[in-house]
Each structure stands twice: as C-alpha cells, then as structure tokens.
Amino acid sequence: MWIVFLGPPGAGKGTQANRLIEFLGIPHLSTGEVLRQVVRDQTAESQLVANFLDQGLLVPDELVMKVVLEILQSPKYERGVLFDGFPRTIVQAEQLDAFLRGMGKRIDVVLNLEVEESELIRRMLSRSKKEGRHDDNHATIRSRLRVFHDQTAPLIDYYDWNGLVEHIDGMRSSDEVFADIQNRIIKRQTPSQAMH
Ligand code: AMP
C-alpha cells in the first residue's frame, strides 16, 4: 500500500508510523529523518539543509524531490511505502503523483492525524527534553506550526478531492489512535494488499 501520513509537527506521526509499518510490513520513509541524516553526513548540501531545519522552514522542493525519488528507486520500496512528513507542499504531492503514475501506482490512503495546537506545543517541548531535537524549541516550534498551516494543510483538500483522506482524532491514547488507524486501513485494503 502507498500511504501518506499527514498531520502537524508533534501530532505523534512518528510513533504511529513505527507501529503501522510493523503491522503492514511496508517500509517507512520519513523525510525529516532523511534530511537530518543529510546534515550529519557533512556533504556539500549539509549546511544549506541545516539552515532550513534550524529555522523550522521547509527545505526547497527541488532538493527534497531529488533525495526522495533517488531513495524510491530501491527495490525495497516496490510494494509500497508509508510516507511520513512527505509530501509537505502541493508541488511535492503533484510530483509524487506523477512518479507513481509512471509506475502504474497511486496513493491508496492519506491519514490525517488531528491534534489541538496547545497539545502539539506541549508534546514537542517534552520531546525536546527526551530526544534533544534541535528544532523542538519555542521559536522553531511556532515557525513549524505556521509552515504546516500555510504550506502543508492545503494537501488535505488536495487529497480529499480524490476521496483518499481518513481523518484521525489524535487527542486519544496512542493505543486508541492506532486501533482506529488499523481499522481505516483494513477497510481500504484491496484483497491482494490484505494478503501480504
Ligand atoms: P519532521 O521530522 O517531519 O518534523 O521534519 C523536520 C524538518 O525537516 C522540517 O521542519 C523541515 O525543515 C524538514 N522537512 C521534512 N520533510 C520535509 C519535506 N517533505 N519538505 C521540506 N522540508 C521537509
């Protein structure tokens, strides 16, 4: 299955994604993790990418698409992917659609994890203590939430138009959220997807 996981930063996508890939047996592609690795690798692009990450701004579409399309060439991703934090702009979504179309595939479902803003801020500040993520500080959190509303939230309408979106209430316990996600996925699986 080809799944897009949408939701604001701090909604708990990472946690749910890890449980979901185990359940479905498909790989996880988190562009946030990929870009943090680009920074650590100290390549020619590292400083540029680090600047965007530290400000909570989106890395330019061209660079993100180059990295993602390269990764998707690997046979590991033939049967499907759980995209986490990608696409984040309409341009990225359109380019992903075009890429999938070229392979005779398409996005099967979009999970939109919904969490209230005060709770998002609380979760990100608590994560910053536990995981020491650079971009989990007050100023960057505000900027990441603004970027989500301005650039990523329009994707909900983009995918809703095709009837692909499942809205998930993320204000519940992790187990309740996961059970809900599982049910929605099962409902949308084709018989051959369910067999794997
Ligand atoms: P995340 O781990 O998904 O919260 O992403 C962390 C940061 O990586 C974001 O604040 C952006 O700076 C950058 N990033 C991750 N995914 C994308 C993407 N699809 N497009 C542009 N920037 C991204």
mmCIF file with all atom_site columns, C-alpha atoms and ligand atoms in Angstrom:
data_model
loop_
_atom_site.group_PDB
_atom_site.id
_atom_site.type_symbol
_atom_site.label_atom_id
_atom_site.label_alt_id
_atom_site.label_comp_id
_atom_site.label_asym_id
_atom_site.label_entity_id
_atom_site.label_seq_id
_atom_site.pdbx_PDB_ins_code
_atom_site.Cartn_x
_atom_site.Cartn_y
_atom_site.Cartn_z
_atom_site.occupancy
_atom_site.B_iso_or_equiv
_atom_site.pdbx_formal_charge
_atom_site.auth_seq_id
_atom_site.auth_comp_id
_atom_site.auth_asym_id
_atom_site.auth_atom_id
_atom_site.pdbx_PDB_model_num
ATOM   1   C CA  . MET A 1 1   ? 0.000   0.000   0.000   1.00 0.00 ? 1   MET A CA  1
ATOM   2   C CA  . TRP A 1 2   ? 1.058   3.566   -0.658  1.00 0.00 ? 2   TRP A CA  1
ATOM   3   C CA  . ILE A 1 3   ? 0.171   5.662   2.347   1.00 0.00 ? 3   ILE A CA  1
ATOM   4   C CA  . VAL A 1 4   ? 0.682   9.353   3.144   1.00 0.00 ? 4   VAL A CA  1
ATOM   5   C CA  . PHE A 1 5   ? 0.727   10.290  6.803   1.00 0.00 ? 5   PHE A CA  1
ATOM   6   C CA  . LEU A 1 6   ? -0.302  13.928  7.252   1.00 0.00 ? 6   LEU A CA  1
ATOM   7   C CA  . GLY A 1 7   ? -0.527  15.918  10.444  1.00 0.00 ? 7   GLY A CA  1
ATOM   8   C CA  . PRO A 1 8   ? 1.112   18.857  12.191  1.00 0.00 ? 8   PRO A CA  1
ATOM   9   C CA  . PRO A 1 9   ? 4.502   18.512  13.879  1.00 0.00 ? 9   PRO A CA  1
ATOM   10  C CA  . GLY A 1 10  ? 4.119   16.911  17.300  1.00 0.00 ? 10  GLY A CA  1
ATOM   11  C CA  . ALA A 1 11  ? 0.919   15.030  16.411  1.00 0.00 ? 11  ALA A CA  1
ATOM   12  C CA  . GLY A 1 12  ? 2.557   11.663  17.043  1.00 0.00 ? 12  GLY A CA  1
ATOM   13  C CA  . LYS A 1 13  ? 3.053   10.582  13.430  1.00 0.00 ? 13  LYS A CA  1
ATOM   14  C CA  . GLY A 1 14  ? 6.454   9.020   14.155  1.00 0.00 ? 14  GLY A CA  1
ATOM   15  C CA  . THR A 1 15  ? 5.148   6.788   16.954  1.00 0.00 ? 15  THR A CA  1
ATOM   16  C CA  . GLN A 1 16  ? 2.106   5.653   14.971  1.00 0.00 ? 16  GLN A CA  1
ATOM   17  C CA  . ALA A 1 17  ? 4.170   5.185   11.819  1.00 0.00 ? 17  ALA A CA  1
ATOM   18  C CA  . ASN A 1 18  ? 6.513   2.786   13.607  1.00 0.00 ? 18  ASN A CA  1
ATOM   19  C CA  . ARG A 1 19  ? 3.597   0.642   14.754  1.00 0.00 ? 19  ARG A CA  1
ATOM   20  C CA  . LEU A 1 20  ? 1.932   0.784   11.358  1.00 0.00 ? 20  LEU A CA  1
ATOM   21  C CA  . ILE A 1 21  ? 4.935   -0.397  9.340   1.00 0.00 ? 21  ILE A CA  1
ATOM   22  C CA  . GLU A 1 22  ? 5.199   -3.436  11.548  1.00 0.00 ? 22  GLU A CA  1
ATOM   23  C CA  . PHE A 1 23  ? 1.517   -4.172  11.059  1.00 0.00 ? 23  PHE A CA  1
ATOM   24  C CA  . LEU A 1 24  ? 1.641   -3.714  7.272   1.00 0.00 ? 24  LEU A CA  1
ATOM   25  C CA  . GLY A 1 25  ? 5.160   -4.927  6.519   1.00 0.00 ? 25  GLY A CA  1
ATOM   26  C CA  . ILE A 1 26  ? 5.980   -1.932  4.332   1.00 0.00 ? 26  ILE A CA  1
ATOM   27  C CA  . PRO A 1 27  ? 8.941   0.435   4.752   1.00 0.00 ? 27  PRO A CA  1
ATOM   28  C CA  . HIS A 1 28  ? 8.734   3.842   6.360   1.00 0.00 ? 28  HIS A CA  1
ATOM   29  C CA  . LEU A 1 29  ? 10.091  6.931   4.613   1.00 0.00 ? 29  LEU A CA  1
ATOM   30  C CA  . SER A 1 30  ? 10.420  9.945   6.903   1.00 0.00 ? 30  SER A CA  1
ATOM   31  C CA  . THR A 1 31  ? 11.865  12.911  5.014   1.00 0.00 ? 31  THR A CA  1
ATOM   32  C CA  . GLY A 1 32  ? 12.625  14.610  8.352   1.00 0.00 ? 32  GLY A CA  1
ATOM   33  C CA  . GLU A 1 33  ? 14.879  11.663  9.282   1.00 0.00 ? 33  GLU A CA  1
ATOM   34  C CA  . VAL A 1 34  ? 16.420  11.580  5.801   1.00 0.00 ? 34  VAL A CA  1
ATOM   35  C CA  . LEU A 1 35  ? 17.207  15.309  5.956   1.00 0.00 ? 35  LEU A CA  1
ATOM   36  C CA  . ARG A 1 36  ? 18.681  15.079  9.462   1.00 0.00 ? 36  ARG A CA  1
ATOM   37  C CA  . GLN A 1 37  ? 20.954  12.352  8.057   1.00 0.00 ? 37  GLN A CA  1
ATOM   38  C CA  . VAL A 1 38  ? 21.966  14.658  5.161   1.00 0.00 ? 38  VAL A CA  1
ATOM   39  C CA  . VAL A 1 39  ? 23.072  17.194  7.811   1.00 0.00 ? 39  VAL A CA  1
ATOM   40  C CA  . ARG A 1 40  ? 25.087  14.558  9.719   1.00 0.00 ? 40  ARG A CA  1
ATOM   41  C CA  . ASP A 1 41  ? 26.770  13.264  6.547   1.00 0.00 ? 41  ASP A CA  1
ATOM   42  C CA  . GLN A 1 42  ? 28.520  16.616  6.050   1.00 0.00 ? 42  GLN A CA  1
ATOM   43  C CA  . THR A 1 43  ? 28.111  16.714  2.290   1.00 0.00 ? 43  THR A CA  1
ATOM   44  C CA  . ALA A 1 44  ? 28.057  19.843  0.118   1.00 0.00 ? 44  ALA A CA  1
ATOM   45  C CA  . GLU A 1 45  ? 24.335  20.185  0.867   1.00 0.00 ? 45  GLU A CA  1
ATOM   46  C CA  . SER A 1 46  ? 24.544  19.742  4.653   1.00 0.00 ? 46  SER A CA  1
ATOM   47  C CA  . GLN A 1 47  ? 24.882  23.385  5.686   1.00 0.00 ? 47  GLN A CA  1
ATOM   48  C CA  . LEU A 1 48  ? 22.083  24.510  3.400   1.00 0.00 ? 48  LEU A CA  1
ATOM   49  C CA  . VAL A 1 49  ? 19.719  21.828  4.737   1.00 0.00 ? 49  VAL A CA  1
ATOM   50  C CA  . ALA A 1 50  ? 20.747  22.560  8.358   1.00 0.00 ? 50  ALA A CA  1
ATOM   51  C CA  . ASN A 1 51  ? 19.781  26.211  7.949   1.00 0.00 ? 51  ASN A CA  1
ATOM   52  C CA  . PHE A 1 52  ? 16.229  25.313  6.915   1.00 0.00 ? 52  PHE A CA  1
ATOM   53  C CA  . LEU A 1 53  ? 15.836  22.701  9.651   1.00 0.00 ? 53  LEU A CA  1
ATOM   54  C CA  . ASP A 1 54  ? 17.102  25.032  12.374  1.00 0.00 ? 54  ASP A CA  1
ATOM   55  C CA  . GLN A 1 55  ? 14.620  27.718  11.356  1.00 0.00 ? 55  GLN A CA  1
ATOM   56  C CA  . GLY A 1 56  ? 11.727  25.290  11.086  1.00 0.00 ? 56  GLY A CA  1
ATOM   57  C CA  . LEU A 1 57  ? 11.361  26.147  7.399   1.00 0.00 ? 57  LEU A CA  1
ATOM   58  C CA  . LEU A 1 58  ? 10.763  23.696  4.590   1.00 0.00 ? 58  LEU A CA  1
ATOM   59  C CA  . VAL A 1 59  ? 13.754  22.509  2.615   1.00 0.00 ? 59  VAL A CA  1
ATOM   60  C CA  . PRO A 1 60  ? 13.226  23.543  -1.047  1.00 0.00 ? 60  PRO A CA  1
ATOM   61  C CA  . ASP A 1 61  ? 11.029  21.191  -3.068  1.00 0.00 ? 61  ASP A CA  1
ATOM   62  C CA  . GLU A 1 62  ? 13.689  20.550  -5.681  1.00 0.00 ? 62  GLU A CA  1
ATOM   63  C CA  . LEU A 1 63  ? 16.179  19.222  -3.140  1.00 0.00 ? 63  LEU A CA  1
ATOM   64  C CA  . VAL A 1 64  ? 13.589  17.154  -1.263  1.00 0.00 ? 64  VAL A CA  1
ATOM   65  C CA  . MET A 1 65  ? 12.272  15.604  -4.501  1.00 0.00 ? 65  MET A CA  1
ATOM   66  C CA  . LYS A 1 66  ? 15.761  14.740  -5.678  1.00 0.00 ? 66  LYS A CA  1
ATOM   67  C CA  . VAL A 1 67  ? 16.515  12.892  -2.440  1.00 0.00 ? 67  VAL A CA  1
ATOM   68  C CA  . VAL A 1 68  ? 13.118  11.140  -2.212  1.00 0.00 ? 68  VAL A CA  1
ATOM   69  C CA  . LEU A 1 69  ? 12.980  9.975   -5.837  1.00 0.00 ? 69  LEU A CA  1
ATOM   70  C CA  . GLU A 1 70  ? 16.505  8.606   -5.503  1.00 0.00 ? 70  GLU A CA  1
ATOM   71  C CA  . ILE A 1 71  ? 15.519  6.620   -2.406  1.00 0.00 ? 71  ILE A CA  1
ATOM   72  C CA  . LEU A 1 72  ? 12.371  5.286   -4.091  1.00 0.00 ? 72  LEU A CA  1
ATOM   73  C CA  . GLN A 1 73  ? 14.480  3.648   -6.821  1.00 0.00 ? 73  GLN A CA  1
ATOM   74  C CA  . SER A 1 74  ? 15.460  0.959   -4.331  1.00 0.00 ? 74  SER A CA  1
ATOM   75  C CA  . PRO A 1 75  ? 13.588  -2.369  -4.784  1.00 0.00 ? 75  PRO A CA  1
ATOM   76  C CA  . LYS A 1 76  ? 12.760  -2.192  -1.078  1.00 0.00 ? 76  LYS A CA  1
ATOM   77  C CA  . TYR A 1 77  ? 10.030  0.315   -1.940  1.00 0.00 ? 77  TYR A CA  1
ATOM   78  C CA  . GLU A 1 78  ? 8.382   -1.638  -4.775  1.00 0.00 ? 78  GLU A CA  1
ATOM   79  C CA  . ARG A 1 79  ? 5.366   -2.858  -2.836  1.00 0.00 ? 79  ARG A CA  1
ATOM   80  C CA  . GLY A 1 80  ? 4.518   0.349   -1.050  1.00 0.00 ? 80  GLY A CA  1
ATOM   81  C CA  . VAL A 1 81  ? 5.699   2.950   1.432   1.00 0.00 ? 81  VAL A CA  1
ATOM   82  C CA  . LEU A 1 82  ? 4.439   4.802   4.440   1.00 0.00 ? 82  LEU A CA  1
ATOM   83  C CA  . PHE A 1 83  ? 5.378   8.409   3.723   1.00 0.00 ? 83  PHE A CA  1
ATOM   84  C CA  . ASP A 1 84  ? 5.828   10.363  6.941   1.00 0.00 ? 84  ASP A CA  1
ATOM   85  C CA  . GLY A 1 85  ? 6.296   14.123  6.699   1.00 0.00 ? 85  GLY A CA  1
ATOM   86  C CA  . PHE A 1 86  ? 6.139   13.904  2.922   1.00 0.00 ? 86  PHE A CA  1
ATOM   87  C CA  . PRO A 1 87  ? 4.741   15.402  0.769   1.00 0.00 ? 87  PRO A CA  1
ATOM   88  C CA  . ARG A 1 88  ? 4.627   18.740  2.563   1.00 0.00 ? 88  ARG A CA  1
ATOM   89  C CA  . THR A 1 89  ? 3.711   21.012  -0.350  1.00 0.00 ? 89  THR A CA  1
ATOM   90  C CA  . ILE A 1 90  ? 1.342   20.770  -3.305  1.00 0.00 ? 90  ILE A CA  1
ATOM   91  C CA  . VAL A 1 91  ? 4.363   20.741  -5.650  1.00 0.00 ? 91  VAL A CA  1
ATOM   92  C CA  . GLN A 1 92  ? 5.777   17.687  -3.838  1.00 0.00 ? 92  GLN A CA  1
ATOM   93  C CA  . ALA A 1 93  ? 2.372   15.955  -3.941  1.00 0.00 ? 93  ALA A CA  1
ATOM   94  C CA  . GLU A 1 94  ? 1.993   16.568  -7.662  1.00 0.00 ? 94  GLU A CA  1
ATOM   95  C CA  . GLN A 1 95  ? 5.484   15.276  -8.372  1.00 0.00 ? 95  GLN A CA  1
ATOM   96  C CA  . LEU A 1 96  ? 4.900   12.194  -6.229  1.00 0.00 ? 96  LEU A CA  1
ATOM   97  C CA  . ASP A 1 97  ? 1.631   11.508  -8.084  1.00 0.00 ? 97  ASP A CA  1
ATOM   98  C CA  . ALA A 1 98  ? 3.422   11.821  -11.412 1.00 0.00 ? 98  ALA A CA  1
ATOM   99  C CA  . PHE A 1 99  ? 6.173   9.455   -10.258 1.00 0.00 ? 99  PHE A CA  1
ATOM   100 C CA  . LEU A 1 100 ? 3.673   6.850   -9.032  1.00 0.00 ? 100 LEU A CA  1
ATOM   101 C CA  . ARG A 1 101 ? 1.582   7.186   -12.180 1.00 0.00 ? 101 ARG A CA  1
ATOM   102 C CA  . GLY A 1 102 ? 4.712   6.358   -14.184 1.00 0.00 ? 102 GLY A CA  1
ATOM   103 C CA  . MET A 1 103 ? 4.887   3.057   -12.292 1.00 0.00 ? 103 MET A CA  1
ATOM   104 C CA  . GLY A 1 104 ? 1.168   2.350   -12.676 1.00 0.00 ? 104 GLY A CA  1
ATOM   105 C CA  . LYS A 1 105 ? 0.612   3.011   -8.975  1.00 0.00 ? 105 LYS A CA  1
ATOM   106 C CA  . ARG A 1 106 ? -1.147  5.618   -6.862  1.00 0.00 ? 106 ARG A CA  1
ATOM   107 C CA  . ILE A 1 107 ? -1.618  6.722   -3.259  1.00 0.00 ? 107 ILE A CA  1
ATOM   108 C CA  . ASP A 1 108 ? -4.143  4.386   -1.595  1.00 0.00 ? 108 ASP A CA  1
ATOM   109 C CA  . VAL A 1 109 ? -4.939  6.321   1.554   1.00 0.00 ? 109 VAL A CA  1
ATOM   110 C CA  . VAL A 1 110 ? -3.998  9.542   3.358   1.00 0.00 ? 110 VAL A CA  1
ATOM   111 C CA  . LEU A 1 111 ? -4.093  9.517   7.151   1.00 0.00 ? 111 LEU A CA  1
ATOM   112 C CA  . ASN A 1 112 ? -4.684  12.966  8.594   1.00 0.00 ? 112 ASN A CA  1
ATOM   113 C CA  . LEU A 1 113 ? -3.794  12.955  12.291  1.00 0.00 ? 113 LEU A CA  1
ATOM   114 C CA  . GLU A 1 114 ? -5.563  15.833  14.073  1.00 0.00 ? 114 GLU A CA  1
ATOM   115 C CA  . VAL A 1 115 ? -4.321  17.296  17.375  1.00 0.00 ? 115 VAL A CA  1
ATOM   116 C CA  . GLU A 1 116 ? -5.105  20.644  19.055  1.00 0.00 ? 116 GLU A CA  1
ATOM   117 C CA  . GLU A 1 117 ? -2.367  23.271  18.912  1.00 0.00 ? 117 GLU A CA  1
ATOM   118 C CA  . SER A 1 118 ? -1.791  23.622  22.685  1.00 0.00 ? 118 SER A CA  1
ATOM   119 C CA  . GLU A 1 119 ? -1.279  19.842  22.895  1.00 0.00 ? 119 GLU A CA  1
ATOM   120 C CA  . LEU A 1 120 ? 1.135   19.904  19.922  1.00 0.00 ? 120 LEU A CA  1
ATOM   121 C CA  . ILE A 1 121 ? 3.309   22.503  21.650  1.00 0.00 ? 121 ILE A CA  1
ATOM   122 C CA  . ARG A 1 122 ? 3.245   20.523  24.912  1.00 0.00 ? 122 ARG A CA  1
ATOM   123 C CA  . ARG A 1 123 ? 4.284   17.310  23.103  1.00 0.00 ? 123 ARG A CA  1
ATOM   124 C CA  . MET A 1 124 ? 7.093   18.976  21.137  1.00 0.00 ? 124 MET A CA  1
ATOM   125 C CA  . LEU A 1 125 ? 8.588   20.625  24.232  1.00 0.00 ? 125 LEU A CA  1
ATOM   126 C CA  . SER A 1 126 ? 8.503   17.319  26.071  1.00 0.00 ? 126 SER A CA  1
ATOM   127 C CA  . ARG A 1 127 ? 10.107  15.558  23.063  1.00 0.00 ? 127 ARG A CA  1
ATOM   128 C CA  . SER A 1 128 ? 12.885  18.165  23.015  1.00 0.00 ? 128 SER A CA  1
ATOM   129 C CA  . LYS A 1 129 ? 13.869  17.112  26.551  1.00 0.00 ? 129 LYS A CA  1
ATOM   130 C CA  . LYS A 1 130 ? 13.747  13.378  25.730  1.00 0.00 ? 130 LYS A CA  1
ATOM   131 C CA  . GLU A 1 131 ? 15.288  13.306  22.245  1.00 0.00 ? 131 GLU A CA  1
ATOM   132 C CA  . GLY A 1 132 ? 17.282  16.530  22.191  1.00 0.00 ? 132 GLY A CA  1
ATOM   133 C CA  . ARG A 1 133 ? 15.989  17.536  18.759  1.00 0.00 ? 133 ARG A CA  1
ATOM   134 C CA  . HIS A 1 134 ? 17.429  20.934  17.828  1.00 0.00 ? 134 HIS A CA  1
ATOM   135 C CA  . ASP A 1 135 ? 14.239  22.141  16.187  1.00 0.00 ? 135 ASP A CA  1
ATOM   136 C CA  . ASP A 1 136 ? 11.998  21.441  19.203  1.00 0.00 ? 136 ASP A CA  1
ATOM   137 C CA  . ASN A 1 137 ? 12.402  24.872  20.844  1.00 0.00 ? 137 ASN A CA  1
ATOM   138 C CA  . HIS A 1 138 ? 9.752   27.606  21.250  1.00 0.00 ? 138 HIS A CA  1
ATOM   139 C CA  . ALA A 1 139 ? 10.740  29.777  18.270  1.00 0.00 ? 139 ALA A CA  1
ATOM   140 C CA  . THR A 1 140 ? 11.190  26.882  15.852  1.00 0.00 ? 140 THR A CA  1
ATOM   141 C CA  . ILE A 1 141 ? 8.003   25.179  17.009  1.00 0.00 ? 141 ILE A CA  1
ATOM   142 C CA  . ARG A 1 142 ? 5.988   28.336  16.211  1.00 0.00 ? 142 ARG A CA  1
ATOM   143 C CA  . SER A 1 143 ? 7.567   28.552  12.798  1.00 0.00 ? 143 SER A CA  1
ATOM   144 C CA  . ARG A 1 144 ? 6.952   24.843  12.063  1.00 0.00 ? 144 ARG A CA  1
ATOM   145 C CA  . LEU A 1 145 ? 3.288   25.169  13.023  1.00 0.00 ? 145 LEU A CA  1
ATOM   146 C CA  . ARG A 1 146 ? 2.895   28.249  10.793  1.00 0.00 ? 146 ARG A CA  1
ATOM   147 C CA  . VAL A 1 147 ? 4.590   26.460  7.901   1.00 0.00 ? 147 VAL A CA  1
ATOM   148 C CA  . PHE A 1 148 ? 2.248   23.493  8.415   1.00 0.00 ? 148 PHE A CA  1
ATOM   149 C CA  . HIS A 1 149 ? -0.862  25.689  8.253   1.00 0.00 ? 149 HIS A CA  1
ATOM   150 C CA  . ASP A 1 150 ? 0.350   27.694  5.250   1.00 0.00 ? 150 ASP A CA  1
ATOM   151 C CA  . GLN A 1 151 ? 2.052   25.064  3.102   1.00 0.00 ? 151 GLN A CA  1
ATOM   152 C CA  . THR A 1 152 ? 1.066   21.563  4.203   1.00 0.00 ? 152 THR A CA  1
ATOM   153 C CA  . ALA A 1 153 ? -2.564  21.844  5.369   1.00 0.00 ? 153 ALA A CA  1
ATOM   154 C CA  . PRO A 1 154 ? -3.722  22.598  1.769   1.00 0.00 ? 154 PRO A CA  1
ATOM   155 C CA  . LEU A 1 155 ? -2.737  18.990  0.980   1.00 0.00 ? 155 LEU A CA  1
ATOM   156 C CA  . ILE A 1 156 ? -5.744  17.801  2.978   1.00 0.00 ? 156 ILE A CA  1
ATOM   157 C CA  . ASP A 1 157 ? -8.043  19.353  0.348   1.00 0.00 ? 157 ASP A CA  1
ATOM   158 C CA  . TYR A 1 158 ? -5.775  18.161  -2.462  1.00 0.00 ? 158 TYR A CA  1
ATOM   159 C CA  . TYR A 1 159 ? -6.178  14.524  -1.381  1.00 0.00 ? 159 TYR A CA  1
ATOM   160 C CA  . ASP A 1 160 ? -9.746  14.889  -0.067  1.00 0.00 ? 160 ASP A CA  1
ATOM   161 C CA  . TRP A 1 161 ? -10.808 15.795  -3.552  1.00 0.00 ? 161 TRP A CA  1
ATOM   162 C CA  . ASN A 1 162 ? -9.894  12.253  -4.553  1.00 0.00 ? 162 ASN A CA  1
ATOM   163 C CA  . GLY A 1 163 ? -11.664 10.782  -1.523  1.00 0.00 ? 163 GLY A CA  1
ATOM   164 C CA  . LEU A 1 164 ? -8.403  9.484   -0.075  1.00 0.00 ? 164 LEU A CA  1
ATOM   165 C CA  . VAL A 1 165 ? -8.363  11.128  3.363   1.00 0.00 ? 165 VAL A CA  1
ATOM   166 C CA  . GLU A 1 166 ? -9.116  9.394   6.671   1.00 0.00 ? 166 GLU A CA  1
ATOM   167 C CA  . HIS A 1 167 ? -9.354  11.954  9.498   1.00 0.00 ? 167 HIS A CA  1
ATOM   168 C CA  . ILE A 1 168 ? -7.982  10.516  12.727  1.00 0.00 ? 168 ILE A CA  1
ATOM   169 C CA  . ASP A 1 169 ? -8.583  12.086  16.141  1.00 0.00 ? 169 ASP A CA  1
ATOM   170 C CA  . GLY A 1 170 ? -5.066  12.209  17.608  1.00 0.00 ? 170 GLY A CA  1
ATOM   171 C CA  . MET A 1 171 ? -6.140  13.515  21.014  1.00 0.00 ? 171 MET A CA  1
ATOM   172 C CA  . ARG A 1 172 ? -6.690  9.972   22.333  1.00 0.00 ? 172 ARG A CA  1
ATOM   173 C CA  . SER A 1 173 ? -4.256  7.457   23.804  1.00 0.00 ? 173 SER A CA  1
ATOM   174 C CA  . SER A 1 174 ? -1.631  6.024   21.474  1.00 0.00 ? 174 SER A CA  1
ATOM   175 C CA  . ASP A 1 175 ? -3.365  2.601   21.560  1.00 0.00 ? 175 ASP A CA  1
ATOM   176 C CA  . GLU A 1 176 ? -6.770  4.052   20.687  1.00 0.00 ? 176 GLU A CA  1
ATOM   177 C CA  . VAL A 1 177 ? -5.302  6.056   17.826  1.00 0.00 ? 177 VAL A CA  1
ATOM   178 C CA  . PHE A 1 178 ? -3.501  3.005   16.494  1.00 0.00 ? 178 PHE A CA  1
ATOM   179 C CA  . ALA A 1 179 ? -6.610  0.783   16.643  1.00 0.00 ? 179 ALA A CA  1
ATOM   180 C CA  . ASP A 1 180 ? -8.543  3.438   14.717  1.00 0.00 ? 180 ASP A CA  1
ATOM   181 C CA  . ILE A 1 181 ? -5.800  3.708   12.078  1.00 0.00 ? 181 ILE A CA  1
ATOM   182 C CA  . GLN A 1 182 ? -5.690  -0.090  11.668  1.00 0.00 ? 182 GLN A CA  1
ATOM   183 C CA  . ASN A 1 183 ? -9.465  -0.228  11.079  1.00 0.00 ? 183 ASN A CA  1
ATOM   184 C CA  . ARG A 1 184 ? -9.368  2.527   8.484   1.00 0.00 ? 184 ARG A CA  1
ATOM   185 C CA  . ILE A 1 185 ? -6.506  0.838   6.641   1.00 0.00 ? 185 ILE A CA  1
ATOM   186 C CA  . ILE A 1 186 ? -8.152  -2.587  6.637   1.00 0.00 ? 186 ILE A CA  1
ATOM   187 C CA  . LYS A 1 187 ? -11.298 -1.014  5.203   1.00 0.00 ? 187 LYS A CA  1
ATOM   188 C CA  . ARG A 1 188 ? -9.310  0.369   2.280   1.00 0.00 ? 188 ARG A CA  1
ATOM   189 C CA  . GLN A 1 189 ? -7.077  -2.610  1.518   1.00 0.00 ? 189 GLN A CA  1
ATOM   190 C CA  . THR A 1 190 ? -7.664  -4.475  -1.712  1.00 0.00 ? 190 THR A CA  1
ATOM   191 C CA  . PRO A 1 191 ? -7.727  -8.299  -1.308  1.00 0.00 ? 191 PRO A CA  1
ATOM   192 C CA  . SER A 1 192 ? -4.170  -8.618  -2.645  1.00 0.00 ? 192 SER A CA  1
ATOM   193 C CA  . GLN A 1 193 ? -2.870  -5.911  -0.305  1.00 0.00 ? 193 GLN A CA  1
ATOM   194 C CA  . ALA A 1 194 ? -4.548  -7.640  2.644   1.00 0.00 ? 194 ALA A CA  1
ATOM   195 C CA  . MET A 1 195 ? -2.781  -10.926 1.824   1.00 0.00 ? 195 MET A CA  1
ATOM   196 C CA  . HIS A 1 196 ? 0.724   -9.539  2.369   1.00 0.00 ? 196 HIS A CA  1
HETATM 197 P P1  . AMP B 2 .   ? 9.900   16.260  10.648  1.00 0.00 ? 1   AMP B P1  1
HETATM 198 O O1  . AMP B 2 .   ? 10.859  15.297  11.257  1.00 0.00 ? 1   AMP B O1  1
HETATM 199 O O2  . AMP B 2 .   ? 8.960   15.598  9.661   1.00 0.00 ? 1   AMP B O2  1
HETATM 200 O O3  . AMP B 2 .   ? 9.168   17.068  11.671  1.00 0.00 ? 1   AMP B O3  1
HETATM 201 O O4  . AMP B 2 .   ? 10.758  17.290  9.761   1.00 0.00 ? 1   AMP B O4  1
HETATM 202 C C1  . AMP B 2 .   ? 11.751  18.106  10.359  1.00 0.00 ? 1   AMP B C1  1
HETATM 203 C C2  . AMP B 2 .   ? 12.147  19.221  9.402   1.00 0.00 ? 1   AMP B C2  1
HETATM 204 O O5  . AMP B 2 .   ? 12.685  18.666  8.193   1.00 0.00 ? 1   AMP B O5  1
HETATM 205 C C3  . AMP B 2 .   ? 11.015  20.126  8.960   1.00 0.00 ? 1   AMP B C3  1
HETATM 206 O O6  . AMP B 2 .   ? 10.756  21.164  9.875   1.00 0.00 ? 1   AMP B O6  1
HETATM 207 C C4  . AMP B 2 .   ? 11.579  20.664  7.626   1.00 0.00 ? 1   AMP B C4  1
HETATM 208 O O7  . AMP B 2 .   ? 12.563  21.655  7.870   1.00 0.00 ? 1   AMP B O7  1
HETATM 209 C C5  . AMP B 2 .   ? 12.302  19.455  7.056   1.00 0.00 ? 1   AMP B C5  1
HETATM 210 N N1  . AMP B 2 .   ? 11.434  18.609  6.209   1.00 0.00 ? 1   AMP B N1  1
HETATM 211 C C6  . AMP B 2 .   ? 10.998  17.343  6.477   1.00 0.00 ? 1   AMP B C6  1
HETATM 212 N N2  . AMP B 2 .   ? 10.256  16.857  5.472   1.00 0.00 ? 1   AMP B N2  1
HETATM 213 C C7  . AMP B 2 .   ? 10.213  17.827  4.522   1.00 0.00 ? 1   AMP B C7  1
HETATM 214 C C8  . AMP B 2 .   ? 9.587   17.925  3.258   1.00 0.00 ? 1   AMP B C8  1
HETATM 215 N N3  . AMP B 2 .   ? 8.825   16.919  2.757   1.00 0.00 ? 1   AMP B N3  1
HETATM 216 N N4  . AMP B 2 .   ? 9.759   19.079  2.562   1.00 0.00 ? 1   AMP B N4  1
HETATM 217 C C9  . AMP B 2 .   ? 10.508  20.084  3.046   1.00 0.00 ? 1   AMP B C9  1
HETATM 218 N N5  . AMP B 2 .   ? 11.110  20.068  4.239   1.00 0.00 ? 1   AMP B N5  1
HETATM 219 C C10 . AMP B 2 .   ? 10.977  18.946  4.990   1.00 0.00 ? 1   AMP B C10 1
#
